[in-house]
Amino acid sequence: KIPFSLTPLFLCLLISQVQGQTQTSKCDIQDHGSTLKVFHIFSQCSPFKPSKPMSWEESVLQLQAKDQTRMQYLSSLVAGRSVIPIASGRQIIQSPTYIVKAKIGTPPQTLLLALDTSNDAAWIPCTGCVGCSTSKPFAPAKSTTFKNVGCGSTQCKQVPNPTCGGSACAFNFTYGSSSIAASVVQDTLTLATDPIPNYTFGCVQKTTGSSAPPQGLLGLGRGPLSLLAQSQNLYRSTFSYCLPSFKSANFSGSLRLGPLSQPKRIRFTPLLRNPRRSSLYYVNLVAIKVGRRIVDIPPAALAFDPTTGAGTVFTRLVEPVYTAVRNEFRRRVGPKLTVTTLGGFDTCYNVPIVAPNITFMFSGLNVTLPPDNTLIHSTVGSTTCLAMAAAPDNVNSVLNVIANMQQQNHRVLFDVPNSRLGVAREVCT
């Protein structure tokens, strides 16, 4: 039995597609009230889908490589460095892969923004941006409610490393291999039918490198410039999402904002705060069960360390935790079956398998994941891999991450005022 202990779990909204799409998209679905449709960045509805198809193996290897750099980036955030990855110095390539429709300005301009619970401030490429790759930037000149934020404002002090050119506030930051320069501005942000006037965000003026996502980003963290903070009167710091499978090409997932539209029957676990990185989300992970057996994990591997926490595409566990889960998974699948590797995944099979459920046991809440949430399958051939891996050696050794593939087809509810997080099974693919 594993003693009660705390471990950091960061819930992020970035996931990448493992296989191509063949079904017809329903791209004209409208948002309603405070419920926004969520669709995959590589779906037919997205202008950011790959220009040419990749094989399944290429996709998985690419995602696995990006995951490791994303863990390094998010590790640097919780280690007390800047909200934006200024000090990491690594080639961090992020692929924000769940996006929603949002409207900026008056009259409104429709944009596609990536959702990210690891970030606070929104930032959006603007017209005239040098080096921006988006084909549809925000045009401030066409909005009657657009305005710059002054250097002496509270909002200017809340961005990382603010600078002043004349009287306007600006800031520079790095994003992977990209350098980005943005002005701090305000305009009306409309989500579904809810307008949020004077919303503060970064208007990107210049980028170098190729790491910056083209469509912009909407931060769902707990910091002062996040959506939660800037819409406190409207949404009461409460939201939930259901992420569709990467196999879905439609607007089938949803982001629900505000307490009124949330599910009534849902079990909760307490939210924790990290004093060194207070905008991220953490919960208690008590134990992990593979099939019906609770795996033997050293208590120290589940000890809460407030200097760590991150988010990735595939679940990353510290070495003792991953080894225990992996070994029990292999035993349940069949100890005589040949195990192969693929990139960073060391538990793959080239024959059909029957996989056990994996249950993450939180304080007051158990989340049982069926194989759809724990396995990746090749569309060509019969390769199947456990979609988990050990944390890279160069990332803090007490970093446990449960990622978005494991969250697909679940309703995840963030109730910040009551310091709790709820999870319930919900098929939204």
Short mmCIF file of C-alpha atoms in Angstrom, two decimals:
data_model
loop_
_atom_site.label_atom_id
_atom_site.label_comp_id
_atom_site.label_asym_id
_atom_site.label_seq_id
_atom_site.Cartn_x
_atom_site.Cartn_y
_atom_site.Cartn_z
CA LYS A 1 0.00 0.00 0.00
CA ILE A 2 1.33 3.38 -0.95
CA PRO A 3 1.14 6.00 1.80
CA PHE A 4 -0.83 9.14 1.08
CA SER A 5 1.44 11.60 -0.60
CA LEU A 6 1.39 14.50 -2.98
CA THR A 7 2.67 14.65 -6.50
CA PRO A 8 2.49 17.48 -9.02
CA LEU A 9 0.08 16.92 -11.87
CA PHE A 10 -0.21 19.58 -14.51
CA LEU A 11 -3.20 19.41 -16.82
CA CYS A 12 -2.43 20.96 -20.16
CA LEU A 13 -4.38 21.41 -23.35
CA LEU A 14 -1.82 20.55 -25.95
CA ILE A 15 -2.07 17.34 -27.90
CA SER A 16 -0.98 16.36 -31.35
CA GLN A 17 -2.58 14.07 -33.84
CA VAL A 18 -1.13 10.61 -34.38
CA GLN A 19 -2.88 9.74 -37.61
CA GLY A 20 -4.49 11.37 -40.62
CA GLN A 21 -8.16 12.24 -41.02
CA THR A 22 -10.50 10.82 -43.58
CA GLN A 23 -13.98 11.74 -42.42
CA THR A 24 -15.88 14.79 -43.56
CA SER A 25 -15.56 17.82 -41.27
CA LYS A 26 -18.48 19.76 -39.91
CA CYS A 27 -16.76 23.10 -39.81
CA ASP A 28 -19.82 25.30 -39.73
CA ILE A 29 -21.01 24.34 -36.24
CA GLN A 30 -21.77 27.47 -34.23
CA ASP A 31 -20.82 28.18 -30.63
CA HIS A 32 -23.68 28.63 -28.17
CA GLY A 33 -23.85 30.64 -24.98
CA SER A 34 -20.70 30.04 -22.94
CA THR A 35 -19.89 26.71 -24.61
CA LEU A 36 -17.18 26.78 -27.28
CA LYS A 37 -16.55 23.99 -29.74
CA VAL A 38 -13.04 22.56 -29.60
CA PHE A 39 -11.45 20.96 -32.64
CA HIS A 40 -8.11 19.50 -33.49
CA ILE A 41 -5.53 21.77 -35.09
CA PHE A 42 -4.84 19.13 -37.77
CA SER A 43 -8.50 18.57 -38.58
CA GLN A 44 -10.08 19.54 -41.87
CA CYS A 45 -11.61 22.53 -40.09
CA SER A 46 -8.19 23.97 -39.32
CA PRO A 47 -6.03 26.02 -41.70
CA PHE A 48 -3.01 24.75 -39.78
CA LYS A 49 -3.28 21.11 -40.79
CA PRO A 50 -0.13 19.62 -42.34
CA SER A 51 0.45 20.50 -45.99
CA LYS A 52 1.34 16.89 -46.73
CA PRO A 53 0.43 13.69 -44.87
CA MET A 54 2.89 11.97 -42.56
CA SER A 55 3.09 8.30 -41.81
CA TRP A 56 1.95 7.13 -38.39
CA GLU A 57 5.51 6.40 -37.33
CA GLU A 58 6.70 9.85 -38.45
CA SER A 59 3.88 11.49 -36.52
CA VAL A 60 4.57 9.62 -33.29
CA LEU A 61 8.32 10.21 -33.45
CA GLN A 62 7.79 13.90 -34.12
CA LEU A 63 5.36 14.24 -31.22
CA GLN A 64 7.61 12.31 -28.89
CA ALA A 65 10.54 14.61 -29.70
CA LYS A 66 8.40 17.70 -29.12
CA ASP A 67 7.14 16.30 -25.83
CA GLN A 68 10.62 16.12 -24.37
CA THR A 69 11.39 19.74 -25.20
CA ARG A 70 8.01 20.83 -23.87
CA MET A 71 8.76 19.09 -20.55
CA GLN A 72 12.06 20.93 -20.39
CA TYR A 73 10.30 24.23 -21.05
CA LEU A 74 7.57 23.70 -18.46
CA SER A 75 10.11 22.45 -15.94
CA SER A 76 11.89 25.78 -16.30
CA LEU A 77 8.65 27.63 -15.63
CA VAL A 78 7.94 25.92 -12.34
CA ALA A 79 11.54 26.22 -11.28
CA GLY A 80 10.94 29.90 -10.60
CA ARG A 81 11.90 31.30 -13.97
CA SER A 82 9.77 33.51 -16.17
CA VAL A 83 6.22 32.73 -17.19
CA ILE A 84 7.49 32.87 -20.76
CA PRO A 85 10.52 30.58 -21.51
CA ILE A 86 13.11 33.34 -21.62
CA ALA A 87 15.81 31.57 -19.63
CA SER A 88 15.57 27.99 -20.83
CA GLY A 89 17.88 28.35 -23.83
CA ARG A 90 16.53 25.15 -25.37
CA GLN A 91 15.06 24.48 -28.77
CA ILE A 92 11.47 24.24 -27.55
CA ILE A 93 9.00 23.50 -30.28
CA GLN A 94 5.44 23.50 -29.05
CA SER A 95 2.49 22.42 -31.08
CA PRO A 96 -0.75 23.84 -29.59
CA THR A 97 -3.22 21.45 -30.97
CA TYR A 98 -6.63 22.19 -29.50
CA ILE A 99 -8.04 25.44 -30.75
CA VAL A 100 -11.30 27.37 -30.42
CA LYS A 101 -12.92 30.12 -32.40
CA ALA A 102 -12.69 33.52 -30.77
CA LYS A 103 -13.57 37.02 -31.93
CA ILE A 104 -11.44 40.08 -31.33
CA GLY A 105 -12.33 43.74 -31.84
CA THR A 106 -15.29 45.80 -33.03
CA PRO A 107 -16.59 44.74 -35.50
CA PRO A 108 -15.39 41.27 -34.46
CA GLN A 109 -12.63 39.48 -36.35
CA THR A 110 -12.79 35.69 -36.06
CA LEU A 111 -9.54 33.99 -35.09
CA LEU A 112 -8.47 30.51 -34.03
CA LEU A 113 -6.70 30.43 -30.67
CA ALA A 114 -4.88 27.54 -29.04
CA LEU A 115 -5.97 26.65 -25.51
CA ASP A 116 -3.22 26.31 -22.93
CA THR A 117 -3.59 25.92 -19.18
CA SER A 118 0.15 26.45 -18.71
CA ASN A 119 0.03 30.03 -19.94
CA ASP A 120 -1.70 33.15 -18.65
CA ALA A 121 -1.52 36.00 -21.14
CA ALA A 122 -3.04 35.65 -24.58
CA TRP A 123 -0.95 36.70 -27.54
CA ILE A 124 -2.05 37.12 -31.12
CA PRO A 125 -0.18 37.94 -34.37
CA CYS A 126 -1.20 41.36 -35.67
CA THR A 127 -1.12 42.86 -39.17
CA GLY A 128 2.29 44.03 -40.22
CA CYS A 129 3.98 41.42 -38.08
CA VAL A 130 7.42 40.67 -39.46
CA GLY A 131 8.07 36.94 -39.64
CA CYS A 132 4.59 35.78 -38.53
CA SER A 133 3.39 32.77 -40.48
CA THR A 134 -0.35 33.13 -40.01
CA SER A 135 -2.42 33.97 -43.06
CA LYS A 136 -5.06 35.75 -40.99
CA PRO A 137 -3.59 38.11 -38.39
CA PHE A 138 -5.65 40.43 -36.22
CA ALA A 139 -6.04 43.90 -37.78
CA PRO A 140 -6.06 46.55 -35.01
CA ALA A 141 -6.77 49.35 -37.49
CA LYS A 142 -10.14 47.80 -38.29
CA SER A 143 -11.30 47.77 -34.66
CA THR A 144 -12.89 50.82 -33.05
CA THR A 145 -12.30 49.45 -29.54
CA PHE A 146 -8.59 48.71 -29.88
CA LYS A 147 -6.15 50.62 -27.66
CA ASN A 148 -2.56 50.40 -26.50
CA VAL A 149 -1.67 49.86 -22.86
CA GLY A 150 0.43 52.56 -21.22
CA CYS A 151 3.77 51.98 -19.52
CA GLY A 152 2.51 52.99 -16.11
CA SER A 153 -0.47 50.64 -16.13
CA THR A 154 -0.91 47.64 -13.86
CA GLN A 155 -1.16 45.37 -16.92
CA CYS A 156 2.26 46.51 -18.17
CA LYS A 157 3.81 45.43 -14.88
CA GLN A 158 2.24 41.99 -15.20
CA VAL A 159 3.93 40.98 -18.48
CA PRO A 160 7.45 39.51 -18.41
CA ASN A 161 10.28 42.01 -18.93
CA PRO A 162 8.19 45.00 -20.03
CA THR A 163 9.77 47.78 -22.06
CA CYS A 164 8.54 51.18 -23.09
CA GLY A 165 8.76 52.70 -26.56
CA GLY A 166 7.35 56.18 -26.11
CA SER A 167 4.28 55.74 -23.91
CA ALA A 168 3.21 52.27 -25.12
CA CYS A 169 4.04 49.11 -23.20
CA ALA A 170 5.80 46.27 -25.02
CA PHE A 171 7.69 43.09 -24.18
CA ASN A 172 10.05 40.60 -25.79
CA PHE A 173 10.20 36.90 -25.08
CA THR A 174 11.51 33.68 -26.51
CA TYR A 175 9.36 30.73 -27.54
CA GLY A 176 11.46 27.72 -28.38
CA SER A 177 13.79 28.78 -31.16
CA SER A 178 11.70 31.89 -31.82
CA SER A 179 12.13 35.40 -30.51
CA ILE A 180 8.89 37.37 -30.27
CA ALA A 181 8.22 41.07 -29.82
CA ALA A 182 4.72 42.18 -28.85
CA SER A 183 2.85 45.27 -27.75
CA VAL A 184 0.56 45.13 -24.74
CA VAL A 185 -2.88 46.08 -25.99
CA GLN A 186 -6.56 45.83 -25.13
CA ASP A 187 -9.68 45.09 -27.15
CA THR A 188 -12.97 43.28 -26.84
CA LEU A 189 -12.63 39.49 -26.76
CA THR A 190 -15.81 37.58 -27.58
CA LEU A 191 -16.10 33.91 -26.68
CA ALA A 192 -19.27 32.33 -28.02
CA THR A 193 -21.80 35.14 -27.37
CA ASP A 194 -20.00 36.61 -24.35
CA PRO A 195 -18.08 39.87 -24.93
CA ILE A 196 -15.22 40.68 -22.56
CA PRO A 197 -14.33 44.37 -23.07
CA ASN A 198 -10.82 45.73 -22.54
CA TYR A 199 -9.20 42.31 -22.66
CA THR A 200 -5.42 42.63 -22.29
CA PHE A 201 -3.22 40.59 -24.64
CA GLY A 202 0.03 40.68 -26.56
CA CYS A 203 -0.18 42.00 -30.12
CA VAL A 204 2.75 40.26 -31.82
CA GLN A 205 4.81 42.60 -34.02
CA LYS A 206 7.82 40.48 -34.93
CA THR A 207 8.96 36.89 -34.76
CA THR A 208 12.12 35.08 -35.75
CA GLY A 209 12.53 31.34 -35.94
CA SER A 210 9.91 28.71 -36.59
CA SER A 211 8.69 27.62 -33.15
CA ALA A 212 5.91 30.14 -32.55
CA PRO A 213 2.42 28.75 -33.24
CA PRO A 214 0.82 30.71 -36.08
CA GLN A 215 -2.68 31.25 -34.74
CA GLY A 216 -2.07 32.75 -31.31
CA LEU A 217 -2.82 31.48 -27.84
CA LEU A 218 -5.42 31.86 -25.09
CA GLY A 219 -4.11 31.30 -21.58
CA LEU A 220 -6.25 29.40 -19.07
CA GLY A 221 -3.82 29.52 -16.16
CA ARG A 222 -4.43 31.21 -12.81
CA GLY A 223 -2.25 34.29 -13.32
CA PRO A 224 -3.43 37.93 -13.42
CA LEU A 225 -3.58 38.18 -17.23
CA SER A 226 -5.27 34.83 -17.82
CA LEU A 227 -8.80 34.35 -19.10
CA LEU A 228 -9.89 33.37 -15.58
CA ALA A 229 -8.61 36.60 -14.07
CA GLN A 230 -9.90 38.88 -16.82
CA SER A 231 -13.36 37.31 -16.90
CA GLN A 232 -13.79 36.80 -13.17
CA ASN A 233 -17.11 38.66 -13.02
CA LEU A 234 -18.45 36.65 -15.95
CA TYR A 235 -17.16 33.10 -15.46
CA ARG A 236 -16.23 33.05 -11.75
CA SER A 237 -12.90 31.28 -12.41
CA THR A 238 -14.68 28.09 -13.40
CA PHE A 239 -14.32 26.16 -16.65
CA SER A 240 -14.25 22.64 -18.00
CA TYR A 241 -13.28 20.96 -21.22
CA CYS A 242 -13.81 17.71 -23.02
CA LEU A 243 -11.05 16.90 -25.47
CA PRO A 244 -12.05 14.77 -28.45
CA SER A 245 -9.84 11.99 -29.69
CA PHE A 246 -7.13 12.94 -32.16
CA LYS A 247 -9.07 10.76 -34.58
CA SER A 248 -11.94 13.27 -34.63
CA ALA A 249 -12.03 15.87 -37.39
CA ASN A 250 -15.13 17.68 -36.14
CA PHE A 251 -16.03 20.38 -33.61
CA SER A 252 -17.02 17.65 -31.20
CA GLY A 253 -15.20 18.69 -28.03
CA SER A 254 -16.15 21.69 -25.93
CA LEU A 255 -14.84 24.28 -23.50
CA ARG A 256 -17.44 25.30 -20.94
CA LEU A 257 -17.02 28.61 -19.16
CA GLY A 258 -18.72 29.56 -15.92
CA PRO A 259 -20.28 27.53 -13.07
CA LEU A 260 -23.83 27.29 -14.37
CA SER A 261 -23.22 24.97 -17.34
CA GLN A 262 -21.04 22.44 -15.51
CA PRO A 263 -22.03 18.80 -14.84
CA LYS A 264 -23.74 18.12 -11.52
CA ARG A 265 -22.64 14.50 -11.16
CA ILE A 266 -18.87 14.61 -11.04
CA ARG A 267 -16.32 13.59 -8.42
CA PHE A 268 -13.64 15.99 -7.24
CA THR A 269 -10.12 16.02 -5.88
CA PRO A 270 -8.52 19.05 -4.18
CA LEU A 271 -6.50 21.50 -6.25
CA LEU A 272 -3.08 22.36 -4.84
CA ARG A 273 -1.06 25.53 -5.22
CA ASN A 274 2.61 25.79 -5.97
CA PRO A 275 3.90 29.00 -4.34
CA ARG A 276 6.73 29.22 -6.88
CA ARG A 277 4.43 28.80 -9.87
CA SER A 278 1.00 29.75 -8.61
CA SER A 279 -0.71 29.85 -12.02
CA LEU A 280 -0.34 26.10 -12.65
CA TYR A 281 -2.70 23.37 -11.47
CA TYR A 282 -1.71 20.46 -9.22
CA VAL A 283 -3.61 17.60 -7.56
CA ASN A 284 -2.83 14.68 -5.23
CA LEU A 285 -1.79 11.45 -6.94
CA VAL A 286 -1.93 8.71 -4.32
CA ALA A 287 -1.35 5.54 -6.35
CA ILE A 288 -1.63 3.91 -9.80
CA LYS A 289 -3.46 0.68 -10.52
CA VAL A 290 -2.88 -1.52 -13.58
CA GLY A 291 -5.83 -3.82 -14.04
CA ARG A 292 -6.87 -4.71 -10.50
CA ARG A 293 -3.43 -4.41 -8.95
CA ILE A 294 -1.99 -1.32 -7.29
CA VAL A 295 1.61 -1.19 -8.47
CA ASP A 296 4.45 -0.95 -5.98
CA ILE A 297 5.80 2.60 -6.19
CA PRO A 298 8.41 4.06 -3.80
CA PRO A 299 6.70 6.73 -1.66
CA ALA A 300 9.43 9.25 -2.50
CA ALA A 301 8.46 9.04 -6.17
CA LEU A 302 5.01 10.39 -5.25
CA ALA A 303 6.27 13.13 -2.97
CA PHE A 304 5.10 16.65 -3.77
CA ASP A 305 7.88 19.05 -4.72
CA PRO A 306 6.64 22.61 -5.38
CA THR A 307 9.56 23.31 -7.71
CA THR A 308 8.25 20.96 -10.42
CA GLY A 309 5.25 20.25 -12.65
CA ALA A 310 4.60 20.30 -16.41
CA GLY A 311 2.44 19.08 -19.26
CA THR A 312 2.95 17.04 -22.43
CA VAL A 313 1.17 15.04 -25.12
CA PHE A 314 1.96 11.59 -23.71
CA THR A 315 2.04 10.79 -19.99
CA ARG A 316 5.52 11.11 -18.47
CA LEU A 317 6.33 9.50 -15.13
CA VAL A 318 9.48 9.63 -13.07
CA GLU A 319 11.64 6.54 -13.49
CA PRO A 320 10.51 4.46 -10.46
CA VAL A 321 6.82 5.18 -11.17
CA TYR A 322 7.06 4.48 -14.88
CA THR A 323 9.06 1.28 -14.38
CA ALA A 324 6.47 -0.09 -11.95
CA VAL A 325 3.55 0.76 -14.22
CA ARG A 326 5.28 -0.51 -17.35
CA ASN A 327 6.36 -3.80 -15.82
CA GLU A 328 2.88 -4.57 -14.54
CA PHE A 329 1.40 -3.57 -17.91
CA ARG A 330 3.78 -5.96 -19.70
CA ARG A 331 2.95 -8.74 -17.25
CA ARG A 332 -0.79 -8.30 -17.78
CA VAL A 333 -0.48 -8.14 -21.57
CA GLY A 334 1.63 -11.27 -21.66
CA PRO A 335 5.21 -11.75 -20.43
CA LYS A 336 6.08 -14.03 -23.35
CA LEU A 337 5.14 -11.50 -26.05
CA THR A 338 7.99 -9.73 -27.83
CA VAL A 339 8.31 -6.09 -26.78
CA THR A 340 9.64 -3.56 -29.30
CA THR A 341 10.44 0.16 -29.13
CA LEU A 342 9.44 3.22 -31.11
CA GLY A 343 11.30 6.44 -30.40
CA GLY A 344 10.90 7.13 -26.69
CA PHE A 345 8.27 4.42 -26.24
CA ASP A 346 9.74 1.20 -24.91
CA THR A 347 6.59 -0.92 -24.67
CA CYS A 348 5.30 -1.63 -28.17
CA TYR A 349 3.86 -4.78 -29.71
CA ASN A 350 3.62 -5.87 -33.34
CA VAL A 351 0.77 -8.30 -32.67
CA PRO A 352 -2.77 -7.63 -31.41
CA ILE A 353 -2.93 -7.33 -27.61
CA VAL A 354 -5.56 -7.14 -24.87
CA ALA A 355 -4.51 -4.29 -22.61
CA PRO A 356 -5.57 -3.72 -19.00
CA ASN A 357 -7.22 -0.54 -17.78
CA ILE A 358 -4.97 1.87 -15.91
CA THR A 359 -6.41 3.75 -12.92
CA PHE A 360 -4.93 6.95 -11.51
CA MET A 361 -5.93 7.19 -7.87
CA PHE A 362 -6.22 10.73 -6.58
CA SER A 363 -7.28 12.00 -3.20
CA GLY A 364 -11.03 11.34 -3.25
CA LEU A 365 -11.15 10.45 -6.94
CA ASN A 366 -10.20 7.47 -9.09
CA VAL A 367 -9.93 7.90 -12.86
CA THR A 368 -9.95 4.62 -14.78
CA LEU A 369 -8.58 4.91 -18.29
CA PRO A 370 -9.62 2.37 -20.94
CA PRO A 371 -7.10 1.28 -23.59
CA ASP A 372 -8.27 4.06 -25.94
CA ASN A 373 -6.68 6.52 -23.51
CA THR A 374 -3.47 4.61 -22.95
CA LEU A 375 -2.54 3.03 -26.30
CA ILE A 376 -1.52 4.41 -29.65
CA HIS A 377 -2.16 2.27 -32.71
CA SER A 378 -0.60 2.27 -36.15
CA THR A 379 -3.03 2.69 -39.02
CA VAL A 380 -0.63 0.76 -41.24
CA GLY A 381 0.50 -2.54 -39.81
CA SER A 382 -0.31 -3.68 -36.30
CA THR A 383 2.06 -1.74 -34.03
CA THR A 384 0.58 -0.79 -30.65
CA CYS A 385 2.45 1.16 -27.97
CA LEU A 386 1.79 2.12 -24.37
CA ALA A 387 1.40 5.90 -24.64
CA MET A 388 3.55 6.60 -21.60
CA ALA A 389 7.23 7.08 -21.06
CA ALA A 390 9.77 7.88 -18.39
CA ALA A 391 10.61 11.52 -17.84
CA PRO A 392 13.83 12.50 -19.66
CA ASP A 393 16.99 12.26 -17.56
CA ASN A 394 17.65 15.98 -17.88
CA VAL A 395 14.24 16.94 -16.46
CA ASN A 396 13.72 17.25 -12.71
CA SER A 397 13.51 13.73 -11.31
CA VAL A 398 10.28 14.26 -9.35
CA LEU A 399 8.21 15.37 -12.31
CA ASN A 400 5.02 13.35 -12.93
CA VAL A 401 2.77 14.40 -15.80
CA ILE A 402 -0.59 13.03 -16.86
CA ALA A 403 -1.15 14.35 -20.34
CA ASN A 404 -3.87 15.12 -22.82
CA MET A 405 -4.14 11.78 -24.54
CA GLN A 406 -5.16 10.38 -21.17
CA GLN A 407 -7.70 13.20 -20.78
CA GLN A 408 -9.48 12.63 -24.08
CA ASN A 409 -13.20 11.86 -23.82
CA HIS A 410 -13.33 13.02 -20.20
CA ARG A 411 -14.93 16.15 -18.78
CA VAL A 412 -12.25 17.91 -16.73
CA LEU A 413 -13.68 20.64 -14.50
CA PHE A 414 -11.56 23.37 -12.92
CA ASP A 415 -13.42 24.89 -9.96
CA VAL A 416 -10.84 27.40 -8.76
CA PRO A 417 -13.01 29.23 -6.16
CA ASN A 418 -13.56 25.94 -4.34
CA SER A 419 -10.00 24.71 -5.01
CA ARG A 420 -11.07 21.45 -6.62
CA LEU A 421 -10.78 19.59 -9.89
CA GLY A 422 -13.42 17.18 -11.18
CA VAL A 423 -13.18 14.40 -13.75
CA ALA A 424 -15.99 12.38 -15.32
CA ARG A 425 -16.14 10.13 -18.36
CA GLU A 426 -17.78 11.88 -21.32
CA VAL A 427 -17.54 10.81 -24.93
CA CYS A 428 -17.14 13.96 -27.00
CA THR A 429 -15.45 12.51 -30.09
#
